[in-house]
PDB file of C-alpha atoms and ligand atoms in Angstrom:
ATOM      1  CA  UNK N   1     -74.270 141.571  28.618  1.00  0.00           C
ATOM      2  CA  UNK N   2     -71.020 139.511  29.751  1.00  0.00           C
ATOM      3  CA  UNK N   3     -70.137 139.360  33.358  1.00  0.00           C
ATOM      4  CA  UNK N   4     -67.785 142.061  34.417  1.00  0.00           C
ATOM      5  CA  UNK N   5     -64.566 141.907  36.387  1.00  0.00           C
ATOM      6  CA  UNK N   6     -66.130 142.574  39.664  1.00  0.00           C
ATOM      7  CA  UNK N   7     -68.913 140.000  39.260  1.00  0.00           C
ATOM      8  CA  UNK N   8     -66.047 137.435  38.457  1.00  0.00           C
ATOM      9  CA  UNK N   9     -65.018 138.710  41.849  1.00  0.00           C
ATOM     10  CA  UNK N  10     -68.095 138.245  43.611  1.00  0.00           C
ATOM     11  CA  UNK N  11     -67.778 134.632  42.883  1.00  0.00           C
ATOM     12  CA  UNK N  12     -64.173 134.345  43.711  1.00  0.00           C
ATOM     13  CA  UNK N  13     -65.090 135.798  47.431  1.00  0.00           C
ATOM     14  CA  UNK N  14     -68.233 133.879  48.301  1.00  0.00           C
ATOM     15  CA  UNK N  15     -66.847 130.228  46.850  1.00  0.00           C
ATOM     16  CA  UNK N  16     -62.738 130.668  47.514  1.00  0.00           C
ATOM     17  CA  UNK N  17     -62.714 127.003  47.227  1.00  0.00           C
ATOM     18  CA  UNK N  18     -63.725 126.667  44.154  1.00  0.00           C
ATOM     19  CA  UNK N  19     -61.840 127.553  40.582  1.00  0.00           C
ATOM     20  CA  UNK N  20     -63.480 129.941  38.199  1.00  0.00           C
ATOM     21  CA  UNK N  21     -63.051 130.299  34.516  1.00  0.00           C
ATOM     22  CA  UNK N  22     -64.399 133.625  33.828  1.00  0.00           C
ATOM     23  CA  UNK N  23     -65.026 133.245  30.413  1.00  0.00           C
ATOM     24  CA  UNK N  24     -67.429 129.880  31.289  1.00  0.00           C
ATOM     25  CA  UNK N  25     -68.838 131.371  33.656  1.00  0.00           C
ATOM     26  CA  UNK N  26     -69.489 134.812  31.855  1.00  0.00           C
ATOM     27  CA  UNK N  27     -71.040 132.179  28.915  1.00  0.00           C
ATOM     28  CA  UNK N  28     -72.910 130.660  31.672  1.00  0.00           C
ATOM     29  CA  UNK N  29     -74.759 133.878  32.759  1.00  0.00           C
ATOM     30  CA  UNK N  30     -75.363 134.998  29.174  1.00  0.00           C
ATOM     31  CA  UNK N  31     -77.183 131.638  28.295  1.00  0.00           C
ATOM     32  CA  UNK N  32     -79.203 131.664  31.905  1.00  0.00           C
ATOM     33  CA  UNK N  33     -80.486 135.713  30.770  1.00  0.00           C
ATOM     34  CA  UNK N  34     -81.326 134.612  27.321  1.00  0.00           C
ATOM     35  CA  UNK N  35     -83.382 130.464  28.376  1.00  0.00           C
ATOM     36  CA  UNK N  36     -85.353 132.941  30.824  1.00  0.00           C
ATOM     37  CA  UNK N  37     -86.748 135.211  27.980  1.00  0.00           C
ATOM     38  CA  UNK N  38     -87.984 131.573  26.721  1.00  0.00           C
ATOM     39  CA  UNK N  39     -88.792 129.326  29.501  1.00  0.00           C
ATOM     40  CA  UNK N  40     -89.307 130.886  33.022  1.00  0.00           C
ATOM     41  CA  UNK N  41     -86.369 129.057  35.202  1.00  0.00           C
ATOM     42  CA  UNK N  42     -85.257 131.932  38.052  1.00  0.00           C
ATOM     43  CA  UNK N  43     -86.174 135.630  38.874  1.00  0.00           C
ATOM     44  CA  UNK N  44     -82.798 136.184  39.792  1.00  0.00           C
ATOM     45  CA  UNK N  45     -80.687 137.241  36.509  1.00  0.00           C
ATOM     46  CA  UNK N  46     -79.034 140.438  37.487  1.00  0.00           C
ATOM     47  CA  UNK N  47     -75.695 140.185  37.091  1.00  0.00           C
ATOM     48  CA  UNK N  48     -74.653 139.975  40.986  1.00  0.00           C
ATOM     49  CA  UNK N  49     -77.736 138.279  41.621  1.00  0.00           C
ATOM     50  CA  UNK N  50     -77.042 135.428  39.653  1.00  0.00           C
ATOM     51  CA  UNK N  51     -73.251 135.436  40.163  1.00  0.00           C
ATOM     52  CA  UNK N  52     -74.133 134.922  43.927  1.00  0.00           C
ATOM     53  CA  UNK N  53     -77.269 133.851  44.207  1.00  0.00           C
ATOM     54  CA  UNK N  54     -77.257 130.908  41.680  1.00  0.00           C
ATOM     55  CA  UNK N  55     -73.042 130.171  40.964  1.00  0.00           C
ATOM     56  CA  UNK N  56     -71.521 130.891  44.297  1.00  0.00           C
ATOM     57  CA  UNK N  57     -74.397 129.422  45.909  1.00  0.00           C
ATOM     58  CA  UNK N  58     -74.173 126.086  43.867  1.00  0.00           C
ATOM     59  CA  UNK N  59     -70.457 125.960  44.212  1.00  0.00           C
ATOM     60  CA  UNK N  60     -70.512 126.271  48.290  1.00  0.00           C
ATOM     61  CA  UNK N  61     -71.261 122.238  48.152  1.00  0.00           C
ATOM     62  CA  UNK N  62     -67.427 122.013  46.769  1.00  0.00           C
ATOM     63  CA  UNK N  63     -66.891 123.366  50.957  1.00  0.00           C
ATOM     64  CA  UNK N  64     -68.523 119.754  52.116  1.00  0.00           C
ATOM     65  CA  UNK N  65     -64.584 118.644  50.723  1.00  0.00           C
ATOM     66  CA  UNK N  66     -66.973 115.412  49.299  1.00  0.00           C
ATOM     67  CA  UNK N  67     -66.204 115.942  45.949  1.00  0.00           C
ATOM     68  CA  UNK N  68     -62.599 115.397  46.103  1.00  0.00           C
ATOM     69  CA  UNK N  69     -63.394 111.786  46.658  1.00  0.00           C
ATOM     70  CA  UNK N  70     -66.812 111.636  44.516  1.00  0.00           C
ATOM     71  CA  UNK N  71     -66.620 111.597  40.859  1.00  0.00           C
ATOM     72  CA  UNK N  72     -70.156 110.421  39.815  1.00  0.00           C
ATOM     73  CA  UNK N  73     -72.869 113.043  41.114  1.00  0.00           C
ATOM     74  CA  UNK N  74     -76.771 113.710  40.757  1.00  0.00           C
ATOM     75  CA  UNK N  75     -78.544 116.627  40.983  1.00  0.00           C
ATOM     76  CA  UNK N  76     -82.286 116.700  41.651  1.00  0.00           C
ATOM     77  CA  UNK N  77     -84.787 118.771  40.402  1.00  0.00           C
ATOM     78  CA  UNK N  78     -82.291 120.622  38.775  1.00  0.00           C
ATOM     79  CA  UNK N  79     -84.535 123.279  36.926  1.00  0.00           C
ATOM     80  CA  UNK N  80     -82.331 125.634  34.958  1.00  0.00           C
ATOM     81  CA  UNK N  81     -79.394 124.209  36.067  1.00  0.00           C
ATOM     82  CA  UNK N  82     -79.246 124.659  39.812  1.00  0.00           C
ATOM     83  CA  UNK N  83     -76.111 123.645  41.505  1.00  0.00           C
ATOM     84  CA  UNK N  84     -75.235 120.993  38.645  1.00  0.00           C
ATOM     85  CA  UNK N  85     -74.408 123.531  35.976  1.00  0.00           C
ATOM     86  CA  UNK N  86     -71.625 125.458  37.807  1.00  0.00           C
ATOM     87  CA  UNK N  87     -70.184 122.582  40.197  1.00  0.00           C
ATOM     88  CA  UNK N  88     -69.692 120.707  36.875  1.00  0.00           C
ATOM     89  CA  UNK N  89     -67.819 124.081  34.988  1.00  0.00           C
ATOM     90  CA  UNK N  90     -65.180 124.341  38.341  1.00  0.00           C
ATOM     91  CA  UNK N  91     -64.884 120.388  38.604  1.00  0.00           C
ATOM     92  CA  UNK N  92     -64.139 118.970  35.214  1.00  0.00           C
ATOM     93  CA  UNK N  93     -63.109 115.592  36.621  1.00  0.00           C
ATOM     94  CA  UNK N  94     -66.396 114.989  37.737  1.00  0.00           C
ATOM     95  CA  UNK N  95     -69.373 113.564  36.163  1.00  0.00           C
ATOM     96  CA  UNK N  96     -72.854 115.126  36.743  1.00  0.00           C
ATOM     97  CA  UNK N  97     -76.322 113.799  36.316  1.00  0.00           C
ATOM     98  CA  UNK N  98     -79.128 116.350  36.172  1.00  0.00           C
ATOM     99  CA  UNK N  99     -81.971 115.319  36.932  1.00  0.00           C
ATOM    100  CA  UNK N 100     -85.578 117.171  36.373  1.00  0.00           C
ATOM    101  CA  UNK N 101     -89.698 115.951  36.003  1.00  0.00           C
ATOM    102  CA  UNK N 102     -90.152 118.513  33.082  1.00  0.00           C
ATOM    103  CA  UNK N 103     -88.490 117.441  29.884  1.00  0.00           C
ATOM    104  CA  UNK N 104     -88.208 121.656  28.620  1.00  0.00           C
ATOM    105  CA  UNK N 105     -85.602 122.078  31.275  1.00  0.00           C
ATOM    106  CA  UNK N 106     -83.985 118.617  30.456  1.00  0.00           C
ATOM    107  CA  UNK N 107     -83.816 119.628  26.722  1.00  0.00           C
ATOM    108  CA  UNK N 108     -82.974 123.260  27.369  1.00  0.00           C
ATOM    109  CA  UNK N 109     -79.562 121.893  29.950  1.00  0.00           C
ATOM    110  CA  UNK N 110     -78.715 119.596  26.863  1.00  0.00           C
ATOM    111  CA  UNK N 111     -78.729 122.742  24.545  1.00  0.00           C
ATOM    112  CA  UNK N 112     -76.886 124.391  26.946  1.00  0.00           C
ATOM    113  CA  UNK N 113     -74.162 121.790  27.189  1.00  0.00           C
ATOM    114  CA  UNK N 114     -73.696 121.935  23.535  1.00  0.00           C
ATOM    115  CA  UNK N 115     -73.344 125.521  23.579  1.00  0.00           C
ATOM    116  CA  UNK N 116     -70.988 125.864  26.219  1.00  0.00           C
ATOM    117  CA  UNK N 117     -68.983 122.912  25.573  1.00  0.00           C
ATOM    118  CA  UNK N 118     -70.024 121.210  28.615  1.00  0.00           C
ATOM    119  CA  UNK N 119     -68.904 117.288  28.192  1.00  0.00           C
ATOM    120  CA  UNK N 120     -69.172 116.076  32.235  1.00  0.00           C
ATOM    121  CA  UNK N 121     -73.315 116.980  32.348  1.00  0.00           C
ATOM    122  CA  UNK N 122     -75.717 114.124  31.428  1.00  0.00           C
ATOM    123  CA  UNK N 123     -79.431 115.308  30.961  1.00  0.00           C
ATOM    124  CA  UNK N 124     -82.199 113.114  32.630  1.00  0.00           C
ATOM    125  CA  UNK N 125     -85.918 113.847  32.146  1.00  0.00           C
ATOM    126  CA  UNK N 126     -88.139 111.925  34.981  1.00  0.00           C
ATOM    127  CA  UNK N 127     -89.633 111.929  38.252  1.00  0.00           C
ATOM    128  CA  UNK N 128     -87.286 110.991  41.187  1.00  0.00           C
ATOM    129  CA  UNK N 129     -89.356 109.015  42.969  1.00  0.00           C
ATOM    130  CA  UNK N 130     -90.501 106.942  39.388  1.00  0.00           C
ATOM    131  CA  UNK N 131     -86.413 106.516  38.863  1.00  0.00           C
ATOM    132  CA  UNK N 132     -85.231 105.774  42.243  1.00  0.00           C
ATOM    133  CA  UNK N 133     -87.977 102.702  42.521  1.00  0.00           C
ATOM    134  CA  UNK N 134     -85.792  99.329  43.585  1.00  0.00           C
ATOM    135  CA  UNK N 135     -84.383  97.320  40.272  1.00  0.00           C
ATOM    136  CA  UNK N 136     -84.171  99.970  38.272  1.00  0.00           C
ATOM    137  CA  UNK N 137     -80.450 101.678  36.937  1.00  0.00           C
ATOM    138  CA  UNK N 138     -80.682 104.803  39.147  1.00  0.00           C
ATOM    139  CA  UNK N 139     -81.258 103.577  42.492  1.00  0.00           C
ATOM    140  CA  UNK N 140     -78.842 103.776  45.008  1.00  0.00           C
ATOM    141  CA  UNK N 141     -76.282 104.324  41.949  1.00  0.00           C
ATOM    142  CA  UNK N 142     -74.530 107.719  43.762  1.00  0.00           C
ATOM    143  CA  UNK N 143     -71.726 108.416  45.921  1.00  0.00           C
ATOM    144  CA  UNK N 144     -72.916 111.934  45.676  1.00  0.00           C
ATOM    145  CA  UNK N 145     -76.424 113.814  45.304  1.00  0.00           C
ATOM    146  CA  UNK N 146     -77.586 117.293  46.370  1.00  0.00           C
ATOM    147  CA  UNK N 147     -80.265 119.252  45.790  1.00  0.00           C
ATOM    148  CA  UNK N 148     -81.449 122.946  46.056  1.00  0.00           C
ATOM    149  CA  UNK N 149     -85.114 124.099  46.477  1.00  0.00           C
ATOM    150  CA  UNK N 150     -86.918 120.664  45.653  1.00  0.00           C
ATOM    151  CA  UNK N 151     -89.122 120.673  48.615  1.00  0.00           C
ATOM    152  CA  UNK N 152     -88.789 120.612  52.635  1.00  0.00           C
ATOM    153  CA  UNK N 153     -86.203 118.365  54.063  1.00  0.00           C
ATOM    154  CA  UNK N 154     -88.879 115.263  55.070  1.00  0.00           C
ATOM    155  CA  UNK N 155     -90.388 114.876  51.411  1.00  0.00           C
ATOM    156  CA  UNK N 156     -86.744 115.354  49.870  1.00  0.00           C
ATOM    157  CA  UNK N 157     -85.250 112.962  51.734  1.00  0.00           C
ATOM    158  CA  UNK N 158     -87.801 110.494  50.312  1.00  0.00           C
ATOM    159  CA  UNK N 159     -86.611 111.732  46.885  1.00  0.00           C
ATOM    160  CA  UNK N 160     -83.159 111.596  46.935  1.00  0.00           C
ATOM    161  CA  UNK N 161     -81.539 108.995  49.252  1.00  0.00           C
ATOM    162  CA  UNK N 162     -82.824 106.271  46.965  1.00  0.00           C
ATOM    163  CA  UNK N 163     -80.610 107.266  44.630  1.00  0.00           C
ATOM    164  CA  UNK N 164     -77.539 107.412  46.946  1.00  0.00           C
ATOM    165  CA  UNK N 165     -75.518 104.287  48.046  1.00  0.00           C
ATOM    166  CA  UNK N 166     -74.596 102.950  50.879  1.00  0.00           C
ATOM    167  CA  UNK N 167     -72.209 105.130  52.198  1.00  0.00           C
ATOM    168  CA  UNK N 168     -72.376 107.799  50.164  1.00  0.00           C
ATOM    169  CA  UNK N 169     -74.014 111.380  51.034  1.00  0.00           C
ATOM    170  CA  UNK N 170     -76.792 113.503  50.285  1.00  0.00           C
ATOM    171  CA  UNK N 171     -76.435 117.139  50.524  1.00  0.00           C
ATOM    172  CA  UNK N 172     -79.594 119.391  51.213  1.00  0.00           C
ATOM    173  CA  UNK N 173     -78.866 123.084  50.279  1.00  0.00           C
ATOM    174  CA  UNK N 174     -81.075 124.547  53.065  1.00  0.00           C
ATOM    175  CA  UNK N 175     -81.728 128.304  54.707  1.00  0.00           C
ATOM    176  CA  UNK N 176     -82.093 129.812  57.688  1.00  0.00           C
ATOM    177  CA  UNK N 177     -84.960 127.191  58.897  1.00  0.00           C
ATOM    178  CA  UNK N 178     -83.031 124.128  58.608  1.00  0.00           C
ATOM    179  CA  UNK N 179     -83.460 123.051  61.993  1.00  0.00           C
ATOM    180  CA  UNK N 180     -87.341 123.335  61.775  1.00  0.00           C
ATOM    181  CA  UNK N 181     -86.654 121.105  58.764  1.00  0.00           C
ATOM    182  CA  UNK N 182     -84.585 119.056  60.888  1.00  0.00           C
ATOM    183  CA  UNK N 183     -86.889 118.046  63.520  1.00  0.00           C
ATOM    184  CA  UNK N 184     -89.250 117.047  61.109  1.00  0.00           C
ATOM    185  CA  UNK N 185     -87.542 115.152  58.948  1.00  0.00           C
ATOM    186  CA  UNK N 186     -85.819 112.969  61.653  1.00  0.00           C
ATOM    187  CA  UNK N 187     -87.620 109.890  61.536  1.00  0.00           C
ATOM    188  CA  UNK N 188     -87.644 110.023  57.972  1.00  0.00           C
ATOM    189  CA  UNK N 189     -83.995 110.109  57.558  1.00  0.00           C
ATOM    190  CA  UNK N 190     -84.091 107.453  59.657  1.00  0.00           C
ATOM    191  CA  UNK N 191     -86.179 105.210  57.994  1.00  0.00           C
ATOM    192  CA  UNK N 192     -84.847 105.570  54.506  1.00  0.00           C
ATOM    193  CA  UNK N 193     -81.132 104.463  55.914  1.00  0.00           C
ATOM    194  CA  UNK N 194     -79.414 107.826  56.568  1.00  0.00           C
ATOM    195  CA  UNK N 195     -77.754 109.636  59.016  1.00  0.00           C
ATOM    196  CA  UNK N 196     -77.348 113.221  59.588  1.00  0.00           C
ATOM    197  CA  UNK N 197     -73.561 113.723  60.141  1.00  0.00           C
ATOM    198  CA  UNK N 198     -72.779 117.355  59.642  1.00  0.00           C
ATOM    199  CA  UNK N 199     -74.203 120.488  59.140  1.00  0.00           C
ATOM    200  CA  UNK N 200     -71.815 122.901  56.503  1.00  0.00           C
ATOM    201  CA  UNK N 201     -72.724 126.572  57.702  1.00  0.00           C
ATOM    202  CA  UNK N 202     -72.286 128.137  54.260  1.00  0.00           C
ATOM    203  CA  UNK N 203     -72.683 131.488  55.485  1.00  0.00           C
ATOM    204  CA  UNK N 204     -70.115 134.326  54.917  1.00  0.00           C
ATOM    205  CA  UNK N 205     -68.618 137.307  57.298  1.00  0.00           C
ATOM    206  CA  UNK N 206     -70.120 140.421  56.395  1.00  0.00           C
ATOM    207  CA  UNK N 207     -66.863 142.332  55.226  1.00  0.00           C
ATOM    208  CA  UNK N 208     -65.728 139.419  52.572  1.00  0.00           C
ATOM    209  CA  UNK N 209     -67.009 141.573  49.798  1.00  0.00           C
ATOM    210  CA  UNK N 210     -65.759 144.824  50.830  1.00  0.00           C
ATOM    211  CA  UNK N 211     -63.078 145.452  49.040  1.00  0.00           C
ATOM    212  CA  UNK N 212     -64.981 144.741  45.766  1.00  0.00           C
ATOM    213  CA  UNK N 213     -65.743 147.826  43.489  1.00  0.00           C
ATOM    214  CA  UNK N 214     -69.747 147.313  43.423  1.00  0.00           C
ATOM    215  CA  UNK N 215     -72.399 149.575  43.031  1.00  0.00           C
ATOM    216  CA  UNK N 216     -74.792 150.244  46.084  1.00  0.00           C
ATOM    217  CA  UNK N 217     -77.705 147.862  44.888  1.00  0.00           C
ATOM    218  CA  UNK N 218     -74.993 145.432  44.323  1.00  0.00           C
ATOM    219  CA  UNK N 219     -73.642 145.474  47.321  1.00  0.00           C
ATOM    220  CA  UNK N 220     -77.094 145.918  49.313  1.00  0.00           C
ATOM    221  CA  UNK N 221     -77.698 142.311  47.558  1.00  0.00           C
ATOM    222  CA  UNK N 222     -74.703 141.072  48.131  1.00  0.00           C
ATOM    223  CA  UNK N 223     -74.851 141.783  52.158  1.00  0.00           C
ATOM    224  CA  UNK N 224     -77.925 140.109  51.868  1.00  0.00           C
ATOM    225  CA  UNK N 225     -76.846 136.839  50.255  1.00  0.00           C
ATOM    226  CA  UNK N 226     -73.993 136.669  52.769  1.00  0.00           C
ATOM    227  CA  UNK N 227     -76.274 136.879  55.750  1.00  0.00           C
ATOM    228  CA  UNK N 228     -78.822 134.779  54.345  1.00  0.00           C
ATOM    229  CA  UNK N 229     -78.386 131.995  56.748  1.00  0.00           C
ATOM    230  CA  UNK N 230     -77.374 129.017  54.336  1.00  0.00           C
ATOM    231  CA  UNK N 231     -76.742 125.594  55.443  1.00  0.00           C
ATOM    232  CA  UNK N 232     -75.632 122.394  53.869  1.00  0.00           C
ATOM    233  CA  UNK N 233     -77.038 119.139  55.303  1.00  0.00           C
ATOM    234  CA  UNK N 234     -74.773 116.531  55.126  1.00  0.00           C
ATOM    235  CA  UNK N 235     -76.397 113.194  55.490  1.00  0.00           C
ATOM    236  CA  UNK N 236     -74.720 109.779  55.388  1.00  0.00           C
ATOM    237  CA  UNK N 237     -75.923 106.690  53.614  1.00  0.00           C
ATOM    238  CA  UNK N 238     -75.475 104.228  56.349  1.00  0.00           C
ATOM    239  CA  UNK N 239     -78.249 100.965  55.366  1.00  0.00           C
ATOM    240  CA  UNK N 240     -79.692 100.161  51.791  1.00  0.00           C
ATOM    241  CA  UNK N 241     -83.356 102.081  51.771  1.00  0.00           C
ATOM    242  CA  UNK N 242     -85.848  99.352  52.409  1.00  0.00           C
ATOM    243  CA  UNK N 243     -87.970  98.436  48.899  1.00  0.00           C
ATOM    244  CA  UNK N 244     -90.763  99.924  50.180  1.00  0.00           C
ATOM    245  CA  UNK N 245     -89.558 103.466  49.468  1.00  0.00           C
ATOM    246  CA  UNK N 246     -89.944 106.096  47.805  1.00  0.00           C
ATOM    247  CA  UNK N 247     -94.054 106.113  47.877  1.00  0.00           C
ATOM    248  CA  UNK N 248     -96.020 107.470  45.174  1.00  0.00           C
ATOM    249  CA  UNK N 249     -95.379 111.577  45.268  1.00  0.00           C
ATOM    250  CA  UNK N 250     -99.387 111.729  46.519  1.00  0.00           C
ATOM    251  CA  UNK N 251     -98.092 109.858  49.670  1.00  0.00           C
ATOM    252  CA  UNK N 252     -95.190 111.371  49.895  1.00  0.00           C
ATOM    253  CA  UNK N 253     -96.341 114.711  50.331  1.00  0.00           C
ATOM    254  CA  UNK N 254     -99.907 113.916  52.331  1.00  0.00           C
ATOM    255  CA  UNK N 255     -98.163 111.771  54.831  1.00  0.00           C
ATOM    256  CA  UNK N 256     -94.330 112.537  54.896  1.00  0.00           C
ATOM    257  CA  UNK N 257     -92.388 110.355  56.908  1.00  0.00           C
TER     258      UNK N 257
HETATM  259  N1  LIG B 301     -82.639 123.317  41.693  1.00  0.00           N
HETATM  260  C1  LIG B 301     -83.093 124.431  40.877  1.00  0.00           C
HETATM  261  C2  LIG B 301     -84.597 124.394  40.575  1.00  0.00           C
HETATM  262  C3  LIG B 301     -85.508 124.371  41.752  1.00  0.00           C
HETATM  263  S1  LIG B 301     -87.232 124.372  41.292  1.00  0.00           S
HETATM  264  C4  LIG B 301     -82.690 125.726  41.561  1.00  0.00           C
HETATM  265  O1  LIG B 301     -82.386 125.730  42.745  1.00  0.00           O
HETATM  266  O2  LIG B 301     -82.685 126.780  40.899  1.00  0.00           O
HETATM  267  C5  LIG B 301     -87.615 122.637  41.479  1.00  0.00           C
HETATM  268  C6  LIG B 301     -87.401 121.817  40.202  1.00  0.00           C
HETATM  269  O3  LIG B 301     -87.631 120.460  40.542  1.00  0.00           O
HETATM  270  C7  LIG B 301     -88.340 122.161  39.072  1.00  0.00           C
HETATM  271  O4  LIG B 301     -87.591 122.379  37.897  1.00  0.00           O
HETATM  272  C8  LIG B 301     -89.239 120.928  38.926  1.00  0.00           C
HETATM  273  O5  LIG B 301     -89.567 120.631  37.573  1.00  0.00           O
HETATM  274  C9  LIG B 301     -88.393 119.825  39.537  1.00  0.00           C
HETATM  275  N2  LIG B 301     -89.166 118.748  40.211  1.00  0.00           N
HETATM  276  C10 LIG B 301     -90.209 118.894  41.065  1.00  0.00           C
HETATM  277  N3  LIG B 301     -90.618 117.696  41.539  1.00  0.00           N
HETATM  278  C11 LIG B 301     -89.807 116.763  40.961  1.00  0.00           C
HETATM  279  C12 LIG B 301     -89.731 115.335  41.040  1.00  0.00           C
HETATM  280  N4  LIG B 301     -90.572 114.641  41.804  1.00  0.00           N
HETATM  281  N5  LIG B 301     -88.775 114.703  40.325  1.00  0.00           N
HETATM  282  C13 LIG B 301     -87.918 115.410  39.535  1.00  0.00           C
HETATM  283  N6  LIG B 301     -87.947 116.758  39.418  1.00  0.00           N
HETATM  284  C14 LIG B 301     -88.873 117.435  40.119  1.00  0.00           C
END
């Protein structure tokens, strides 16, 4: 089942900055529906569901304006393809490197390259904090790196800014609680050599779907994506992270920083 018109739409309201190709993004949806019925990657696959909740919502870190400048990216813990896949269909020029610990989801995003004719995605099967150790190719080897639903802002923080360089920026695709996440993961930011310079509220008004011909379930969900409190967290690679990080994941998640 393709996308329809209005989910095309959908897309076009919630992410006005970004340029869609409904045909890639229609193949998009059909090859997230059919990897689910083999490998579990989302319970969102309804048609609005994932045209918000998964494209739109990747494509809102094109808002940041970062990737005008940036045109070597990496996206961590990118399950089935989550923001890497879309932000990589709307910005050709760039290059994207997916990252994720379970080599199914690494092999399924190559397969889905192929199929799509996706060029600007490289696949990379690892553990962030193995890959970001100091000396090896990866670390601190990104203007650019975001992630979405890794882990809470202190423990990701030790995951991805060793992978960024020195000033560059790493995007955290947060909710509503991002300022509990904040707090917590002050020192942390800190202490791996970043800065917190902006907060992106990715939120959208209430009426900017109302002119869309959706059903009532549709547009029950999509009130509730545009309400749902998202925030990007924009922080700034200001000092190299010292060689002592990132810990072994044990540490990292007993004793966060
Ligand atoms: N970003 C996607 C998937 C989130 S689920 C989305 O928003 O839809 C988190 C993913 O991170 C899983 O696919 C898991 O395999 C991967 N992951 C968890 N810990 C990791 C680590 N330490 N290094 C690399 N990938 C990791």
């Amino acid at each position: 089942m393709p996308l329809e018109e209005r989910h095309i739409a959908l897309i076009r309201a919630a992410a006005p900055y970004a340029a869609i190709d409904p045909e890639k993004f229609s193949a998009l949806y059909d090859r997230l529906v059919d990897l689910n019925s083999k490998i579990n990657v989302t319970s969102v696959t309804d048609p609005a569901g994932a045209s918000l909740r998964h494209f739109a919502d990747s494509l809102s870190l094109i808002k940041t304006g970062l990737f005008e400048k940036a045109t070597l990216c990496l996206d961590v813990g990118c399950g089935g393809g989550f923001p890497g896949l879309p932000l990589a269909l709307a910005l050709p020029g760039l290059s994207v490197t997916m990252l994720d610990a379970t080599k199914k989801k690494t092999d399924a995003l190559k397969e889905t390259c192929e199929l799509l004719g996706i060029s600007n995605v490289a696949p990379l099967c690892g553990r962030a904090e193995e890959l970001s150790l100091p000396g090896g190719a990866q670390r601190e080897r990104y203007p650019l790196v975001f992630s979405r639903a890794l882990a809470r802002l202190d423990v990701l923080c030790e995951l991805c800014l060793p992978f960024v360089s020195v000033g560059g920026h790493f995007i955290a695709m947060k909710g509503r609680d991002f300022k509990e996440e904040l707090k917590e993961a002050k020192s942390a930011i800190a202490l791996l050599g970043g800065e917190t310079v902006r907060i992106e509220d990715v939120s959208l008004s209430p009426g900017v779907f109302d002119r869309i011909p959706i059903d009532e379930a549709e547009r029950a969900e999509a009130n509730d994506f545009a309400s749902s409190g998202r925030a990007l967290v924009v922080i700034k690679k200001r000092r190299p992270t010292p060689a002592a990080y990132p810990r072994a994941f044990a540490k990292i998640k007993k004793k966060p920083l």
